[in-house]
Structure formats: C-alpha cells, structure tokens
mmCIF file of C-alpha atoms in Angstrom:
data_model
loop_
_atom_site.group_PDB
_atom_site.id
_atom_site.type_symbol
_atom_site.label_atom_id
_atom_site.label_comp_id
_atom_site.label_asym_id
_atom_site.label_seq_id
_atom_site.Cartn_x
_atom_site.Cartn_y
_atom_site.Cartn_z
ATOM 1 C CA ILE A 1 9.659 5.851 14.706
ATOM 2 C CA VAL A 2 8.451 8.139 11.874
ATOM 3 C CA SER A 3 7.620 11.027 14.223
ATOM 4 C CA LYS A 4 10.512 10.451 16.611
ATOM 5 C CA LEU A 5 12.931 10.462 13.405
ATOM 6 C CA GLY A 6 11.214 13.020 11.392
ATOM 7 C CA ILE A 7 11.148 10.843 8.134
ATOM 8 C CA PRO A 8 8.429 9.786 5.994
ATOM 9 C CA ALA A 9 6.509 6.070 6.237
ATOM 10 C CA LEU A 10 6.426 4.899 2.713
ATOM 11 C CA SER A 11 4.337 1.818 1.527
ATOM 12 C CA VAL A 12 4.310 0.392 -1.830
ATOM 13 C CA GLY A 13 0.522 0.734 -2.202
ATOM 14 C CA GLY A 14 0.833 4.401 -1.351
ATOM 15 C CA ILE A 15 3.660 4.828 -3.803
ATOM 16 C CA MET A 16 1.587 3.279 -6.529
ATOM 17 C CA ARG A 17 -1.598 5.152 -5.610
ATOM 18 C CA CYS A 18 0.306 8.483 -5.906
ATOM 19 C CA ALA A 19 1.809 7.485 -9.265
ATOM 20 C CA ILE A 20 -1.726 6.572 -10.533
ATOM 21 C CA GLU A 21 -2.904 9.736 -9.521
ATOM 22 C CA GLU A 22 0.027 11.846 -11.173
ATOM 23 C CA GLY A 23 -0.767 9.961 -14.138
ATOM 24 C CA THR A 24 3.242 8.964 -14.275
ATOM 25 C CA ALA A 25 4.277 6.229 -17.025
ATOM 26 C CA LEU A 26 4.808 3.645 -13.998
ATOM 27 C CA GLY A 27 1.280 4.633 -12.632
ATOM 28 C CA LEU A 28 -0.329 3.938 -15.637
ATOM 29 C CA VAL A 29 1.361 0.564 -15.730
ATOM 30 C CA CYS A 30 0.231 -0.026 -12.250
ATOM 31 C CA ARG A 31 -3.543 1.107 -12.844
ATOM 32 C CA GLU A 32 -3.849 -1.236 -15.857
ATOM 33 C CA VAL A 33 -2.437 -4.251 -13.744
ATOM 34 C CA MET A 34 -4.481 -3.414 -10.766
ATOM 35 C CA GLU A 35 -7.732 -3.018 -12.672
ATOM 36 C CA ASN A 36 -7.128 -6.632 -14.240
ATOM 37 C CA ASP A 37 -6.601 -8.038 -10.653
ATOM 38 C CA GLY A 38 -2.884 -8.471 -11.316
ATOM 39 C CA LEU A 39 0.357 -8.070 -9.393
ATOM 40 C CA VAL A 40 2.546 -4.998 -10.200
ATOM 41 C CA PRO A 41 5.773 -6.644 -11.655
ATOM 42 C CA ASP A 42 8.790 -6.129 -9.136
ATOM 43 C CA ASP A 43 10.680 -4.070 -11.641
ATOM 44 C CA VAL A 44 7.964 -1.345 -11.962
ATOM 45 C CA VAL A 45 7.851 -1.663 -8.099
ATOM 46 C CA ALA A 46 11.522 -0.947 -7.949
ATOM 47 C CA GLY A 47 11.197 2.028 -10.191
ATOM 48 C CA LEU A 48 8.404 3.559 -8.160
ATOM 49 C CA ILE A 49 10.344 3.184 -4.901
ATOM 50 C CA ARG A 50 13.529 4.647 -6.832
ATOM 51 C CA ASP A 51 11.729 7.411 -7.948
ATOM 52 C CA ARG A 52 10.117 8.269 -4.387
ATOM 53 C CA ILE A 53 12.900 7.776 -2.328
ATOM 54 C CA ALA A 54 15.071 10.304 -4.545
ATOM 55 C CA ARG A 55 12.364 13.138 -3.239
ATOM 56 C CA LYS A 56 13.622 15.506 -0.848
ATOM 57 C CA ASP A 57 11.774 14.584 2.158
ATOM 58 C CA CYS A 58 13.718 11.085 2.106
ATOM 59 C CA ASP A 59 16.990 12.876 2.379
ATOM 60 C CA ARG A 60 17.374 11.946 6.024
ATOM 61 C CA GLY A 61 15.867 8.279 5.565
ATOM 62 C CA PHE A 62 12.555 6.687 5.581
ATOM 63 C CA VAL A 63 10.596 3.672 6.719
ATOM 64 C CA MET A 64 9.516 1.160 4.192
ATOM 65 C CA ASP A 65 6.514 -0.732 4.824
ATOM 66 C CA GLY A 66 5.666 -3.773 2.755
ATOM 67 C CA PHE A 67 8.747 -4.110 0.661
ATOM 68 C CA PRO A 68 10.669 -6.138 0.303
ATOM 69 C CA ARG A 69 8.743 -9.367 0.806
ATOM 70 C CA THR A 70 10.818 -11.907 -1.122
ATOM 71 C CA VAL A 71 14.439 -12.415 -1.791
ATOM 72 C CA GLU A 72 14.159 -11.571 -5.272
ATOM 73 C CA GLN A 73 12.827 -8.011 -4.120
ATOM 74 C CA ALA A 74 15.358 -7.533 -1.078
ATOM 75 C CA GLN A 75 18.066 -7.783 -4.075
ATOM 76 C CA MET A 76 16.196 -5.495 -6.169
ATOM 77 C CA PHE A 77 15.684 -3.181 -3.348
ATOM 78 C CA ASP A 78 19.391 -3.441 -2.675
ATOM 79 C CA ASP A 79 19.908 -1.913 -6.178
ATOM 80 C CA VAL A 80 17.306 0.759 -5.507
ATOM 81 C CA LEU A 81 18.999 1.746 -2.394
ATOM 82 C CA ALA A 82 22.671 1.759 -3.991
ATOM 83 C CA TYR A 83 21.023 4.278 -6.678
ATOM 84 C CA THR A 84 20.340 6.909 -3.970
ATOM 85 C CA HIS A 85 23.435 5.624 -1.750
ATOM 86 C CA GLU A 86 21.142 4.580 0.854
ATOM 87 C CA ARG A 87 21.239 1.352 3.093
ATOM 88 C CA VAL A 88 19.225 -0.765 5.142
ATOM 89 C CA THR A 89 19.704 -0.187 8.806
ATOM 90 C CA ARG A 90 16.680 -1.979 10.527
ATOM 91 C CA ILE A 91 14.283 -4.684 9.673
ATOM 92 C CA VAL A 92 11.048 -5.217 11.428
ATOM 93 C CA VAL A 93 9.065 -8.367 10.505
ATOM 94 C CA LEU A 94 5.309 -8.511 11.523
ATOM 95 C CA GLU A 95 3.683 -11.793 10.618
ATOM 96 C CA ALA A 96 -0.236 -12.604 10.618
ATOM 97 C CA PRO A 97 -2.598 -15.442 9.847
ATOM 98 C CA GLU A 98 -3.903 -15.418 6.340
ATOM 99 C CA ASP A 99 -7.437 -15.369 7.572
ATOM 100 C CA VAL A 100 -6.811 -12.060 9.477
ATOM 101 C CA LEU A 101 -5.198 -10.250 6.404
ATOM 102 C CA GLU A 102 -8.144 -11.584 4.294
ATOM 103 C CA ARG A 103 -10.624 -10.094 6.895
ATOM 104 C CA ARG A 104 -8.614 -6.759 7.117
ATOM 105 C CA VAL A 105 -8.583 -6.291 3.167
ATOM 106 C CA ALA A 106 -12.050 -7.158 2.629
ATOM 107 C CA GLY A 107 -13.438 -4.560 5.281
ATOM 108 C CA ARG A 108 -11.078 -1.760 4.007
ATOM 109 C CA TRP A 109 -12.615 1.468 2.818
ATOM 110 C CA ILE A 110 -10.922 4.828 2.362
ATOM 111 C CA HIS A 111 -11.852 8.569 1.831
ATOM 112 C CA LYS A 112 -9.656 9.283 -1.182
ATOM 113 C CA SER A 113 -9.205 12.891 -0.817
ATOM 114 C CA SER A 114 -8.229 12.803 2.845
ATOM 115 C CA GLY A 115 -6.641 9.279 3.083
ATOM 116 C CA ARG A 116 -8.646 8.489 5.960
ATOM 117 C CA ALA A 117 -9.322 4.831 6.548
ATOM 118 C CA TYR A 118 -12.331 2.688 7.756
ATOM 119 C CA HIS A 119 -13.016 -0.837 8.256
ATOM 120 C CA ALA A 120 -16.568 -1.914 7.737
ATOM 121 C CA VAL A 121 -16.209 -4.267 10.917
ATOM 122 C CA THR A 122 -13.415 -2.934 13.272
ATOM 123 C CA ALA A 123 -13.403 0.953 12.445
ATOM 124 C CA PRO A 124 -16.879 1.548 10.635
ATOM 125 C CA PRO A 125 -18.241 5.140 9.850
ATOM 126 C CA SER A 126 -21.083 6.527 11.721
ATOM 127 C CA SER A 127 -23.029 6.073 8.470
ATOM 128 C CA LEU A 128 -22.937 2.197 8.612
ATOM 129 C CA PRO A 129 -25.911 0.863 10.341
ATOM 130 C CA PRO A 130 -25.536 -1.952 12.947
ATOM 131 C CA GLY A 131 -25.367 -5.134 11.055
ATOM 132 C CA ALA A 132 -26.012 -3.615 7.472
ATOM 133 C CA SER A 133 -23.526 -4.869 4.665
ATOM 134 C CA PRO A 134 -21.301 -1.957 3.421
ATOM 135 C CA THR A 135 -22.050 -0.382 0.251
ATOM 136 C CA THR A 136 -21.178 2.786 -1.518
ATOM 137 C CA LEU A 137 -24.584 4.396 -0.033
ATOM 138 C CA ASN A 138 -23.797 3.475 3.668
ATOM 139 C CA MET A 139 -20.159 3.936 3.725
ATOM 140 C CA LEU A 140 -19.517 7.778 4.039
ATOM 141 C CA ASP A 141 -16.585 9.764 5.345
ATOM 142 C CA ASP A 142 -17.645 10.704 8.838
ATOM 143 C CA ALA A 143 -16.065 14.382 8.440
ATOM 144 C CA THR A 144 -17.342 15.178 4.910
ATOM 145 C CA GLY A 145 -20.337 12.948 4.386
ATOM 146 C CA GLU A 146 -18.656 11.945 0.886
ATOM 147 C CA PRO A 147 -18.782 8.271 -0.371
ATOM 148 C CA LEU A 148 -15.913 6.097 0.730
ATOM 149 C CA THR A 149 -14.086 3.986 -1.807
ATOM 150 C CA ARG A 150 -12.387 0.767 -2.049
ATOM 151 C CA ARG A 151 -8.812 0.667 -3.121
ATOM 152 C CA LEU A 152 -8.251 -1.082 -6.584
ATOM 153 C CA ASP A 153 -5.964 -3.502 -4.971
ATOM 154 C CA ASP A 154 -8.164 -4.466 -2.080
ATOM 155 C CA VAL A 155 -9.781 -7.644 -3.256
ATOM 156 C CA GLU A 156 -9.374 -10.970 -1.976
ATOM 157 C CA ALA A 157 -8.254 -12.788 -5.075
ATOM 158 C CA THR A 158 -5.204 -10.235 -5.180
ATOM 159 C CA LEU A 159 -4.352 -10.779 -1.754
ATOM 160 C CA ARG A 160 -4.237 -14.596 -2.171
ATOM 161 C CA ARG A 161 -2.047 -14.032 -5.360
ATOM 162 C CA ARG A 162 0.252 -12.037 -3.131
ATOM 163 C CA LEU A 163 0.394 -14.337 -0.322
ATOM 164 C CA ARG A 164 1.334 -17.422 -2.573
ATOM 165 C CA GLY A 165 4.160 -14.969 -3.719
ATOM 166 C CA TYR A 166 5.397 -14.369 -0.364
ATOM 167 C CA LYS A 167 5.904 -18.116 0.389
#
C-alpha cells in the first residue's frame, strides 16, 4: 500500500521513538513513562500523531499502524485528523492470539541506527548460536556487528497492560 501510493507508514511506536530521539517535550514524557513500564497517555499519543502527520511527507496521506485501538482513541484520532483536514478512508483490522503477540514482543531486537529488526527465534542474527539464549553479547547486527537493543516498550508486562486496555 505504502509503496503503491507513495505515502509513509506511521506507527505509534515509531513516532514515539523518533520524538524521544529528537528530545521533544512529548518525547521526554514518553521516555519517562516507558522507562517506568507504563503506557503513554492517549492525549500525549494524539499530540505526537498530530505533529507527525503535519509534516510534508504526509501531505498526500499516510498509513497509520497501531492506532486507534480503542473507541476513545478513535474519537481522539478524529480530532487529530480534523486539525490537519484529513479523514479516514480505509480501515484494516488484524487480530492475533495473545500468546503469539507475547512471543513476538519477547523475541524482538533492533539495530538502532539502521532500524533493522531481528527476532531471537524467527529471524535471528547470524551471531546468535543455535539454541543459545539471546543476550547483548550474542545479538549483533549482521551488517555492522554492532550490538542489537531491545525497545523500551518491548517488555511482556507492558504488552499485557496494552492488551487489557484494548478489550
């Protein structure tokens, strides 16, 4: 969809990580909440999305991944879209069993500077020996050999809280 339409794919997590890296006021709020294993409040998320979709690359539209997930978030998203004179034109809902989501989150590692993603079970880097538990010593980027990291929000407790909030 993104390549066919020439529009960006946006995810709440990606927008948050970018705001944290840029040191924006909302990014600092996100960092504090995430470091304490909390969920970033919807009004902060809405502000982050509003700021992101106001950028030039979203002039022709965008694909929003992972937001909204609740009725309250949908209402907030409508307000955000009204601010930029956008509207929702299509919705795709993907559902997965909670245990599958937990396994995905538990195994996810990233190369921070490139954004390359790995998974300890399904897409491990070549540095992870077969049968070994993933650590910062054996989870290395295939291209650079640099250590991979876990995202601040990739902890099972945070995922469980998110899932409870979506029900």
